[in-house]
mmCIF file with all atom_site columns, N, CA and C in Angstrom:
data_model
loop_
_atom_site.group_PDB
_atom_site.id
_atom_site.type_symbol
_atom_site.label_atom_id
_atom_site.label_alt_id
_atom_site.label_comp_id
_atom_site.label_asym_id
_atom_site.label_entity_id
_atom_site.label_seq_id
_atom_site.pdbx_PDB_ins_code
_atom_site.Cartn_x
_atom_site.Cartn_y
_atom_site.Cartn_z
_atom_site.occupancy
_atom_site.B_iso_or_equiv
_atom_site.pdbx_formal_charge
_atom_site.auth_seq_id
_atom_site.auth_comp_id
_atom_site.auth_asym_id
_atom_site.auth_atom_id
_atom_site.pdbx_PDB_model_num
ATOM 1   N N  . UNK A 1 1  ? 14.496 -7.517  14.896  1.00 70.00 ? 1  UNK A N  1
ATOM 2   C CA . UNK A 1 1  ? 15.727 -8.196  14.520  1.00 70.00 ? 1  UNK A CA 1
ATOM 3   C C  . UNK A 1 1  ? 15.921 -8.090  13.007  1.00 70.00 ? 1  UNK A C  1
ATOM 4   N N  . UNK A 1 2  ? 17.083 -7.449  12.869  1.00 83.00 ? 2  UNK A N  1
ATOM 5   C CA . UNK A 1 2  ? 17.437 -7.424  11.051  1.00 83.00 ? 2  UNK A CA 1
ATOM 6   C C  . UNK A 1 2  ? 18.036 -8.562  10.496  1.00 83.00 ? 2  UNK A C  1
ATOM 7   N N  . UNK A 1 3  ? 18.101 -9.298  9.914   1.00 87.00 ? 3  UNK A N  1
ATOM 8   C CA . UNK A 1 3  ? 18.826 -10.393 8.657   1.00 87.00 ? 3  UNK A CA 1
ATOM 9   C C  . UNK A 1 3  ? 20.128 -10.065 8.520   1.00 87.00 ? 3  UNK A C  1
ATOM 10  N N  . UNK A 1 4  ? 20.932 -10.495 8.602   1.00 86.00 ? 4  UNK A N  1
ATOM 11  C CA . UNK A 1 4  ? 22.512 -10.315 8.141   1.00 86.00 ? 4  UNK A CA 1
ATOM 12  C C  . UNK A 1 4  ? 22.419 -11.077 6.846   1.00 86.00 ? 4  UNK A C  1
ATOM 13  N N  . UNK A 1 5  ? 22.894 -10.230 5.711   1.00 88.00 ? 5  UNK A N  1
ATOM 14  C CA . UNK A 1 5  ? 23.196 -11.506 5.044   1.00 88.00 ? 5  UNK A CA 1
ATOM 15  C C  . UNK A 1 5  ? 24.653 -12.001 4.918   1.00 88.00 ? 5  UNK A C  1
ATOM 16  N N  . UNK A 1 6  ? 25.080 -13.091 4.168   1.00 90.00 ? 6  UNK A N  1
ATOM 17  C CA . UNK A 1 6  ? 26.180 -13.686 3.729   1.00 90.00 ? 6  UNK A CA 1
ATOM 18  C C  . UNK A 1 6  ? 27.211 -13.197 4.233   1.00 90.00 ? 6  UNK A C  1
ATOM 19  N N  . UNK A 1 7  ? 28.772 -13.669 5.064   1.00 95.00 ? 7  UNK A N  1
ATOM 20  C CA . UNK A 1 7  ? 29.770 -12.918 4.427   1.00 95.00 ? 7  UNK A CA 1
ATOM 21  C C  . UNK A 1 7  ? 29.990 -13.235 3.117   1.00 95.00 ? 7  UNK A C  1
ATOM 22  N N  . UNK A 1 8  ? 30.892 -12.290 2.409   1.00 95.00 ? 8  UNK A N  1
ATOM 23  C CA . UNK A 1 8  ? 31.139 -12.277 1.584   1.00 95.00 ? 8  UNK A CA 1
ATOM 24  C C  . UNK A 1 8  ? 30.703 -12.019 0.197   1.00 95.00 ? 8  UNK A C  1
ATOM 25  N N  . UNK A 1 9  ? 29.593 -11.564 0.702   1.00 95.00 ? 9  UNK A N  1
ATOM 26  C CA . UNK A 1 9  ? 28.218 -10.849 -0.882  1.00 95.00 ? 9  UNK A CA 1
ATOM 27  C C  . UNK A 1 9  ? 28.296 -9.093  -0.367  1.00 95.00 ? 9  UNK A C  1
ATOM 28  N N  . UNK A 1 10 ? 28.084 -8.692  -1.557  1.00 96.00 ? 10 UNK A N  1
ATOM 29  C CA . UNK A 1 10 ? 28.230 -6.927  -1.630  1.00 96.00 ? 10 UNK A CA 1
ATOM 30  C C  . UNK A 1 10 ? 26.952 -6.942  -0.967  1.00 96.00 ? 10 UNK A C  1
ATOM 31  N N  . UNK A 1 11 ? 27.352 -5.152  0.068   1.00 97.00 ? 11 UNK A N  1
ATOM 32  C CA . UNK A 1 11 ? 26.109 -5.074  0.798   1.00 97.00 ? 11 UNK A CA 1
ATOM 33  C C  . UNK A 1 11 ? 25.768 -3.759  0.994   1.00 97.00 ? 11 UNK A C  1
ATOM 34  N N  . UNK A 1 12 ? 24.668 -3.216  1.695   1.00 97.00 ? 12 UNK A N  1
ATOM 35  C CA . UNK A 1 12 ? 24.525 -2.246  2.127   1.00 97.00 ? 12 UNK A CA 1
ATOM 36  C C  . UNK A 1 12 ? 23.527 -2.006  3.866   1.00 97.00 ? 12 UNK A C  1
ATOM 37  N N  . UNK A 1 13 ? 24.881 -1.479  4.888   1.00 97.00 ? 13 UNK A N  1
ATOM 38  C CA . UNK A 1 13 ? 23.700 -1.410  6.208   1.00 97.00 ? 13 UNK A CA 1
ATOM 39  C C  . UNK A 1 13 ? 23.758 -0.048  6.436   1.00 97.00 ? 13 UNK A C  1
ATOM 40  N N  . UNK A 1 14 ? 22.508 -0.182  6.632   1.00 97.00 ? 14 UNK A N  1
ATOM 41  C CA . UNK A 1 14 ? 22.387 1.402   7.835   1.00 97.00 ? 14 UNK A CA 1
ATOM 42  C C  . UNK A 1 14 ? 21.983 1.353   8.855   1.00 97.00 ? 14 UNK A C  1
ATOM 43  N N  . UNK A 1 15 ? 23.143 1.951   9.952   1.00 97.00 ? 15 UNK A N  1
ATOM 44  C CA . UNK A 1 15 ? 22.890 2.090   11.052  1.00 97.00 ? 15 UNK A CA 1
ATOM 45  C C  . UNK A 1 15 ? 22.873 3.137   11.886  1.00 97.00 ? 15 UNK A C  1
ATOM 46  N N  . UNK A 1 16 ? 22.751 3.432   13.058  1.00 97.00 ? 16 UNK A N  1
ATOM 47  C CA . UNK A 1 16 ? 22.697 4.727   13.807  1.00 97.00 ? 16 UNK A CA 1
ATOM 48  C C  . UNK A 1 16 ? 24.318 4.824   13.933  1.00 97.00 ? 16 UNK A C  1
ATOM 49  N N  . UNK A 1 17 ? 24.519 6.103   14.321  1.00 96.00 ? 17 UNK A N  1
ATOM 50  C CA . UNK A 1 17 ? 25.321 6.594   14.841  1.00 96.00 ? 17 UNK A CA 1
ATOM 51  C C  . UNK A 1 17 ? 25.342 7.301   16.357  1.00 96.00 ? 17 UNK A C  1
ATOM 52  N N  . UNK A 1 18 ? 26.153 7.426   16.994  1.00 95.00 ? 18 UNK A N  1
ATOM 53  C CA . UNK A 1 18 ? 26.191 7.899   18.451  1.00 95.00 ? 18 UNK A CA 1
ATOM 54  C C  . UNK A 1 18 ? 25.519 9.366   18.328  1.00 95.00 ? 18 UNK A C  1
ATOM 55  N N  . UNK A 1 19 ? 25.203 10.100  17.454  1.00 96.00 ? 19 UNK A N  1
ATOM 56  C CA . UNK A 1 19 ? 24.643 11.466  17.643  1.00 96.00 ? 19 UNK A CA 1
ATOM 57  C C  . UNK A 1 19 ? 23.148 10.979  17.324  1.00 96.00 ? 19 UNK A C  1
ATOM 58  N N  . UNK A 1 20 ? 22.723 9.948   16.424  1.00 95.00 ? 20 UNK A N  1
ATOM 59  C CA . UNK A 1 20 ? 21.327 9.430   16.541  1.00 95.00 ? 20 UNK A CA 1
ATOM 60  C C  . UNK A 1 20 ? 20.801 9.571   15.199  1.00 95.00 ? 20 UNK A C  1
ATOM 61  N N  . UNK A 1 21 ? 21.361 10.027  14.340  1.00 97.00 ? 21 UNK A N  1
ATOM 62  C CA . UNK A 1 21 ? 21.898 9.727   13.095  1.00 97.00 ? 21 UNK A CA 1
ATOM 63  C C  . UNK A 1 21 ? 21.816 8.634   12.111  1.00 97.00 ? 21 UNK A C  1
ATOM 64  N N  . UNK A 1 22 ? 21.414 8.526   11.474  1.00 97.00 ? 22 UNK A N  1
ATOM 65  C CA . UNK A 1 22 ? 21.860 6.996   10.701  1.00 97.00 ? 22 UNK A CA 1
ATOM 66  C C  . UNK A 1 22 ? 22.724 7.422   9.076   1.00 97.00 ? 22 UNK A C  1
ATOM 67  N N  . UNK A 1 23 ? 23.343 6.476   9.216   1.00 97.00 ? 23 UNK A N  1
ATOM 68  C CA . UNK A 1 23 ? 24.358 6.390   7.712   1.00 97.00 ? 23 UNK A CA 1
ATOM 69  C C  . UNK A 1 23 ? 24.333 5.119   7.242   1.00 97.00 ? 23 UNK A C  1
ATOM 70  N N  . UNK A 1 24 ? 24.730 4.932   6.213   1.00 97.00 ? 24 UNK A N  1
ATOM 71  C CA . UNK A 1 24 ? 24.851 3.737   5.409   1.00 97.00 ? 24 UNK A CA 1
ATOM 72  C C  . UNK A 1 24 ? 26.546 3.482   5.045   1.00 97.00 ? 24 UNK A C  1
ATOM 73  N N  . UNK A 1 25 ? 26.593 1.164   4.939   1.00 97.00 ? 25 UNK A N  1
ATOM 74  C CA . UNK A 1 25 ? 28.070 1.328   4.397   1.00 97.00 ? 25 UNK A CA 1
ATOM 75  C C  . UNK A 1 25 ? 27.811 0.402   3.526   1.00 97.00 ? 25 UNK A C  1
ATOM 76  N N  . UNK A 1 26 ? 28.135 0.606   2.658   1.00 97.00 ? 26 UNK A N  1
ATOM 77  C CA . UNK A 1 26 ? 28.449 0.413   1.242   1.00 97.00 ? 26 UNK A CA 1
ATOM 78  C C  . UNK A 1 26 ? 29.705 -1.021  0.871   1.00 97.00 ? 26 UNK A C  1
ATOM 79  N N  . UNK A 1 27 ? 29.944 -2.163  0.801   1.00 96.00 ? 27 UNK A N  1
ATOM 80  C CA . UNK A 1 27 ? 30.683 -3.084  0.640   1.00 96.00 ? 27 UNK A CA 1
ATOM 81  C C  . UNK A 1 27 ? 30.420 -4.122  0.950   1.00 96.00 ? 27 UNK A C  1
ATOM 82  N N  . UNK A 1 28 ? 31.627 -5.244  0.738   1.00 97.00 ? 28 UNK A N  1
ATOM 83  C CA . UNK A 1 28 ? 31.815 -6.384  1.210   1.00 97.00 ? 28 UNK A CA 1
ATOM 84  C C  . UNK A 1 28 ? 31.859 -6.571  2.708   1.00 97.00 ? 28 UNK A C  1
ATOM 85  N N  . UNK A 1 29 ? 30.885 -7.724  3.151   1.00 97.00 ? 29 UNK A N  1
ATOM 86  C CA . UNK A 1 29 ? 30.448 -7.969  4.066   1.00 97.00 ? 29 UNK A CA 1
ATOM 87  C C  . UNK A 1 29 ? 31.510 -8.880  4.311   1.00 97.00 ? 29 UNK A C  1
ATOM 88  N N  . UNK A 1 30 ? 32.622 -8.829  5.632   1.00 97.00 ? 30 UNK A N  1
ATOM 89  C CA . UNK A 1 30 ? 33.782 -9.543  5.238   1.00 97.00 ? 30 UNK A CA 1
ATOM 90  C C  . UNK A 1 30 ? 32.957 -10.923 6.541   1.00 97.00 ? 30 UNK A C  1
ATOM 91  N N  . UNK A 1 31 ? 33.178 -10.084 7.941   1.00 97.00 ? 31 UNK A N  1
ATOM 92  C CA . UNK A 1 31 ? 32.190 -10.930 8.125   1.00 97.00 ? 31 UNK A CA 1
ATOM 93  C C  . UNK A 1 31 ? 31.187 -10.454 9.618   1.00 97.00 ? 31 UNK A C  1
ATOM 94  N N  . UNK A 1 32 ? 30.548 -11.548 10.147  1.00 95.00 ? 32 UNK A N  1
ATOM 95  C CA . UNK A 1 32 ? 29.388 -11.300 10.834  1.00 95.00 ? 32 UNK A CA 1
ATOM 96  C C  . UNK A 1 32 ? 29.248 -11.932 12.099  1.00 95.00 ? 32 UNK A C  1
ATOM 97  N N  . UNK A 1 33 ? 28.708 -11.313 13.533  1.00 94.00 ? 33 UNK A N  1
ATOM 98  C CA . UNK A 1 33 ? 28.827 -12.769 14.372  1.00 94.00 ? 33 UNK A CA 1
ATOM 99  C C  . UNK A 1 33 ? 27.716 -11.840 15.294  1.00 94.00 ? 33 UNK A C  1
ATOM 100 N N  . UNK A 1 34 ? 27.163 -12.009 16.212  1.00 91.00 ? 34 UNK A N  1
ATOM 101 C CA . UNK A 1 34 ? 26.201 -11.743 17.553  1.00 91.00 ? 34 UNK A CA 1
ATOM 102 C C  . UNK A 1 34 ? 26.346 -10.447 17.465  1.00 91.00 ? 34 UNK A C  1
ATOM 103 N N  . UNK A 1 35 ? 27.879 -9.630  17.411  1.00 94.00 ? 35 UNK A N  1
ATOM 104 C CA . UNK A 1 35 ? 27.801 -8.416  17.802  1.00 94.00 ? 35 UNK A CA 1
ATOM 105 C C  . UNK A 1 35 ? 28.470 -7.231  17.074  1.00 94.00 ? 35 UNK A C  1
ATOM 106 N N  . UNK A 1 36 ? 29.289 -7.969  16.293  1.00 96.00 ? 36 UNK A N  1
ATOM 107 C CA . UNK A 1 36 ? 30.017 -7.079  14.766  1.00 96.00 ? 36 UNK A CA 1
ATOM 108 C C  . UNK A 1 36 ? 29.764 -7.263  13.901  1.00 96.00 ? 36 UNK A C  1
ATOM 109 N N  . UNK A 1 37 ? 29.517 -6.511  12.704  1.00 97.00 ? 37 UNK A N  1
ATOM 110 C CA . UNK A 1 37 ? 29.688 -6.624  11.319  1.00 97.00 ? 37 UNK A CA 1
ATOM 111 C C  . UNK A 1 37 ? 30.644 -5.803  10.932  1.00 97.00 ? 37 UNK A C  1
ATOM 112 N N  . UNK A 1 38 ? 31.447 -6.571  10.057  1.00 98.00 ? 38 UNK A N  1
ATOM 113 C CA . UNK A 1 38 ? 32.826 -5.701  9.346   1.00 98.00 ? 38 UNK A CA 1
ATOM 114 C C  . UNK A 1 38 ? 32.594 -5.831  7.635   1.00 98.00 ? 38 UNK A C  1
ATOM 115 N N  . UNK A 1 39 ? 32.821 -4.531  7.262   1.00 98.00 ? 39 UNK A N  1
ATOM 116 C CA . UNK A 1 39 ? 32.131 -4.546  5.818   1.00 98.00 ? 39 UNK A CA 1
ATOM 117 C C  . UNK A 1 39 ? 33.401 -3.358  5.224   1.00 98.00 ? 39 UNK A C  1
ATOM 118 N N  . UNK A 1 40 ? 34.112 -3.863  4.315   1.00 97.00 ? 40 UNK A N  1
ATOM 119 C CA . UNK A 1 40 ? 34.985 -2.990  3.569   1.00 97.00 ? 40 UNK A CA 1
ATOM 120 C C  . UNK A 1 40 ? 34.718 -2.367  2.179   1.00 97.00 ? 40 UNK A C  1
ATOM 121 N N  . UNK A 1 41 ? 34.090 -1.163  2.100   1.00 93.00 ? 41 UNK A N  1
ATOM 122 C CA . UNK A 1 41 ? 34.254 -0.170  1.233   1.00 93.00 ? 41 UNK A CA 1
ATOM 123 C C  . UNK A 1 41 ? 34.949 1.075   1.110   1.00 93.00 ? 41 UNK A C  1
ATOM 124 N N  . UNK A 1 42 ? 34.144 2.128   0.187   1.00 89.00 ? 42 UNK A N  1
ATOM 125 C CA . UNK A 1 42 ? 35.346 2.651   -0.199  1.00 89.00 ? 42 UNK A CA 1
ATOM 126 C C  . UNK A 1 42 ? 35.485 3.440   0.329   1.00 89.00 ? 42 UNK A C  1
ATOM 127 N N  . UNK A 1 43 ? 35.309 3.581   2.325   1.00 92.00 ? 43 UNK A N  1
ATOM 128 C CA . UNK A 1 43 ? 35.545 4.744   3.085   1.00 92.00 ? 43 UNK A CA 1
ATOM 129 C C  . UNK A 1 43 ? 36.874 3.437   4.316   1.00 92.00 ? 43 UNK A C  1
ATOM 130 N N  . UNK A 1 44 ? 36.945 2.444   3.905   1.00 96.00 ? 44 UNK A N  1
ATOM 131 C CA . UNK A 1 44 ? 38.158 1.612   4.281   1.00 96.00 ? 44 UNK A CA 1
ATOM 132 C C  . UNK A 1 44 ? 37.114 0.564   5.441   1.00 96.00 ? 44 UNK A C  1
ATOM 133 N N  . UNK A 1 45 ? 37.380 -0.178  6.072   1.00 98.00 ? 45 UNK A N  1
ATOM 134 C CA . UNK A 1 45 ? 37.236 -1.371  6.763   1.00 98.00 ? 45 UNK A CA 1
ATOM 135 C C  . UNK A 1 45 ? 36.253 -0.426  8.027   1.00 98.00 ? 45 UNK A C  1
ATOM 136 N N  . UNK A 1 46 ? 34.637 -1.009  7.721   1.00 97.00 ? 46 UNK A N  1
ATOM 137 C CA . UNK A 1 46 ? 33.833 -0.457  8.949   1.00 97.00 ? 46 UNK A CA 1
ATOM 138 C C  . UNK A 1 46 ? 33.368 -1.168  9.726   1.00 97.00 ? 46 UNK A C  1
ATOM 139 N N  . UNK A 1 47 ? 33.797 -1.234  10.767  1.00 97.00 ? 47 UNK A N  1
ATOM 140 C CA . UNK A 1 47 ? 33.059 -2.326  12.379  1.00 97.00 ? 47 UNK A CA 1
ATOM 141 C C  . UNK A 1 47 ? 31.539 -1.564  12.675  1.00 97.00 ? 47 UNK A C  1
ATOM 142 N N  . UNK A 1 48 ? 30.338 -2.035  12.705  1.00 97.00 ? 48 UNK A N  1
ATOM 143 C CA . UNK A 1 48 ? 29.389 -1.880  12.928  1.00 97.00 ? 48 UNK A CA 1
ATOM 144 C C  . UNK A 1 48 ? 29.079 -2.958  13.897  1.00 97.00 ? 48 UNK A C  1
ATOM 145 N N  . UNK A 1 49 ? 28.182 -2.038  14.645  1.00 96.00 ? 49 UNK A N  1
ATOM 146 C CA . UNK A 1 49 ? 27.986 -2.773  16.071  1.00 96.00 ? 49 UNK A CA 1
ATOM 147 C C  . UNK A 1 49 ? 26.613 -3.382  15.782  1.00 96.00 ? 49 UNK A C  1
ATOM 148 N N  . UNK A 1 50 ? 26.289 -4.951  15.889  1.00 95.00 ? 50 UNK A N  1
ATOM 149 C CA . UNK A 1 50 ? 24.963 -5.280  15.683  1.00 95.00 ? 50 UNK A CA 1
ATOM 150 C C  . UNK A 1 50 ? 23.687 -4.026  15.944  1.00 95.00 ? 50 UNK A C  1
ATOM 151 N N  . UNK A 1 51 ? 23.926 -3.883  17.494  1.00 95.00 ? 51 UNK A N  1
ATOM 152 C CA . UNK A 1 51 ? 22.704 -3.193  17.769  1.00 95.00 ? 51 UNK A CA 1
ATOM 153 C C  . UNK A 1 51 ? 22.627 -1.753  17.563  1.00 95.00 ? 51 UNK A C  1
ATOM 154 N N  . UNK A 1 52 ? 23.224 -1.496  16.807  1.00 96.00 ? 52 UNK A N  1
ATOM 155 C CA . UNK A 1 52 ? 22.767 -0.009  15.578  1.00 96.00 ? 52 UNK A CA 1
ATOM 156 C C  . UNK A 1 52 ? 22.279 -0.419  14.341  1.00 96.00 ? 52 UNK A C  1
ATOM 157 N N  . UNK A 1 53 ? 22.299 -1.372  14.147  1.00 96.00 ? 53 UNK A N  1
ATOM 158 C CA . UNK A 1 53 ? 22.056 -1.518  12.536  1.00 96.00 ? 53 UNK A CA 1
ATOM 159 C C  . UNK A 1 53 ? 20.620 -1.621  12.362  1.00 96.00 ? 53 UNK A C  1
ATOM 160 N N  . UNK A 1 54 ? 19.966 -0.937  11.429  1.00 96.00 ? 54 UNK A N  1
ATOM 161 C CA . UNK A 1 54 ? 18.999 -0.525  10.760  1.00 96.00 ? 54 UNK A CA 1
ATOM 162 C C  . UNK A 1 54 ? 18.002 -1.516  10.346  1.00 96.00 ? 54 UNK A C  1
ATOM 163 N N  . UNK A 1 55 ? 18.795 -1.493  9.154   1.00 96.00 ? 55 UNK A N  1
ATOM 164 C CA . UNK A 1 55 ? 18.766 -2.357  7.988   1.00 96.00 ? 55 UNK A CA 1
ATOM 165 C C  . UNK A 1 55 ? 19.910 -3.154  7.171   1.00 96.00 ? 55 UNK A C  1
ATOM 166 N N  . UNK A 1 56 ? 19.429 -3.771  6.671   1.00 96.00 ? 56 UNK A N  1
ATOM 167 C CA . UNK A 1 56 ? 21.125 -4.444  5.689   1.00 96.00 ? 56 UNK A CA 1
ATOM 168 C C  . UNK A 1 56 ? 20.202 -5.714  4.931   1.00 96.00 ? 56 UNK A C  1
ATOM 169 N N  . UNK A 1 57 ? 20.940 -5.477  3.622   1.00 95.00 ? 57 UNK A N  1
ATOM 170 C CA . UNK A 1 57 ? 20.341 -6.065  2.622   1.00 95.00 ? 57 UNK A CA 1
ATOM 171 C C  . UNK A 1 57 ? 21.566 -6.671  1.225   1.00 95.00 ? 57 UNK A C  1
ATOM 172 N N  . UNK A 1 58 ? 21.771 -7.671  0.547   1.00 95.00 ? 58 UNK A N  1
ATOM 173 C CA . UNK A 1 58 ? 22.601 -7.453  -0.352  1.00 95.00 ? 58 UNK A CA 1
ATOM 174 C C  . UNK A 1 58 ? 21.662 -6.597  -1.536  1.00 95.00 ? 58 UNK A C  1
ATOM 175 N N  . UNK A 1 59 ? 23.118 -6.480  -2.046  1.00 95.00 ? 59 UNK A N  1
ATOM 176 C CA . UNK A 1 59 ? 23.246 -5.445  -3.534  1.00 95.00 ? 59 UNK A CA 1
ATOM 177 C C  . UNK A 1 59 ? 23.804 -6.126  -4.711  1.00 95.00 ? 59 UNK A C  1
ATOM 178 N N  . UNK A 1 60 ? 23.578 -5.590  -5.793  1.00 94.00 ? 60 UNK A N  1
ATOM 179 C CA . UNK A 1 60 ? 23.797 -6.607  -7.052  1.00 94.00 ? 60 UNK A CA 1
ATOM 180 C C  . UNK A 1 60 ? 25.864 -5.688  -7.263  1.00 94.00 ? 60 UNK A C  1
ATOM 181 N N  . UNK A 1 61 ? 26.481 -6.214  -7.650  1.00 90.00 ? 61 UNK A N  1
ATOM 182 C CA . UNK A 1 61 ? 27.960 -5.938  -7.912  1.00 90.00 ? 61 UNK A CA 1
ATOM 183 C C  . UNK A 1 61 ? 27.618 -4.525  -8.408  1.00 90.00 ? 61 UNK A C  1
ATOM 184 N N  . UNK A 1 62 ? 28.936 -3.882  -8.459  1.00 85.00 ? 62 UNK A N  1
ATOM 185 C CA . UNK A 1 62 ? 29.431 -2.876  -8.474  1.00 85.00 ? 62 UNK A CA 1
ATOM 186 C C  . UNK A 1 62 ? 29.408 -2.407  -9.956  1.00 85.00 ? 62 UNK A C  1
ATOM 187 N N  . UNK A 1 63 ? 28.738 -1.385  -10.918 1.00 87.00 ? 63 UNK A N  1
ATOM 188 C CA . UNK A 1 63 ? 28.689 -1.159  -12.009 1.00 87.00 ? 63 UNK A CA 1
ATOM 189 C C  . UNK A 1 63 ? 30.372 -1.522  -12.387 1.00 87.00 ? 63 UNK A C  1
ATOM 190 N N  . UNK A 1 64 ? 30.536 -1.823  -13.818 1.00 89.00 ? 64 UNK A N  1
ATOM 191 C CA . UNK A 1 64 ? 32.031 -1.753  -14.569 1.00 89.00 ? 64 UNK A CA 1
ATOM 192 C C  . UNK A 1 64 ? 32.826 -0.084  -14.810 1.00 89.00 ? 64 UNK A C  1
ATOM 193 N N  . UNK A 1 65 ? 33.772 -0.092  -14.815 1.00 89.00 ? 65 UNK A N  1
ATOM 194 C CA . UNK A 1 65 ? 34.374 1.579   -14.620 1.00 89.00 ? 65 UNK A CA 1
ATOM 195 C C  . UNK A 1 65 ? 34.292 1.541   -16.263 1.00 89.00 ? 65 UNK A C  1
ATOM 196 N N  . UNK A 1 66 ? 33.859 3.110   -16.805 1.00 86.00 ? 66 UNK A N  1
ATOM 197 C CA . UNK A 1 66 ? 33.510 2.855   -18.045 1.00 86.00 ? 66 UNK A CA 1
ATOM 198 C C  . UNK A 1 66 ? 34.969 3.521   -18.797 1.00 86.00 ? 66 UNK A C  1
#
């Protein structure tokens, strides 16, 4: 069993994919429940299905654009 953290803290999960695969998503953890996680970065709004997910951990904010 993995940890969800927070909605609403920057994040990062990786989970499988249907080819068996794993990828990572990158954002705000908008939010979380038994069987979705929805996390918006900068590939647009990703539904992750609890039982693919990897790992998931927060991340410290987003460097400043220089």
């Amino acid at each position: 069993m993995v940890a969800i953290p927070t909605p609403g803290m920057r994040v990062v999960v990786r989970y499988r994919l249907p080819s068996g695969q794993a990828t990572d998503a990158l954002g705000m953890l908008i939010s979380a429940d038994a069987s979705t996680l929805v996390v918006d970065g900068k590939r647009g709004v990703e539904r992750i299905a609890v039982d693919t997910v990897i790992a998931a951990k927060e991340v410290p904010p987003a460097p400043a654009p220089r």
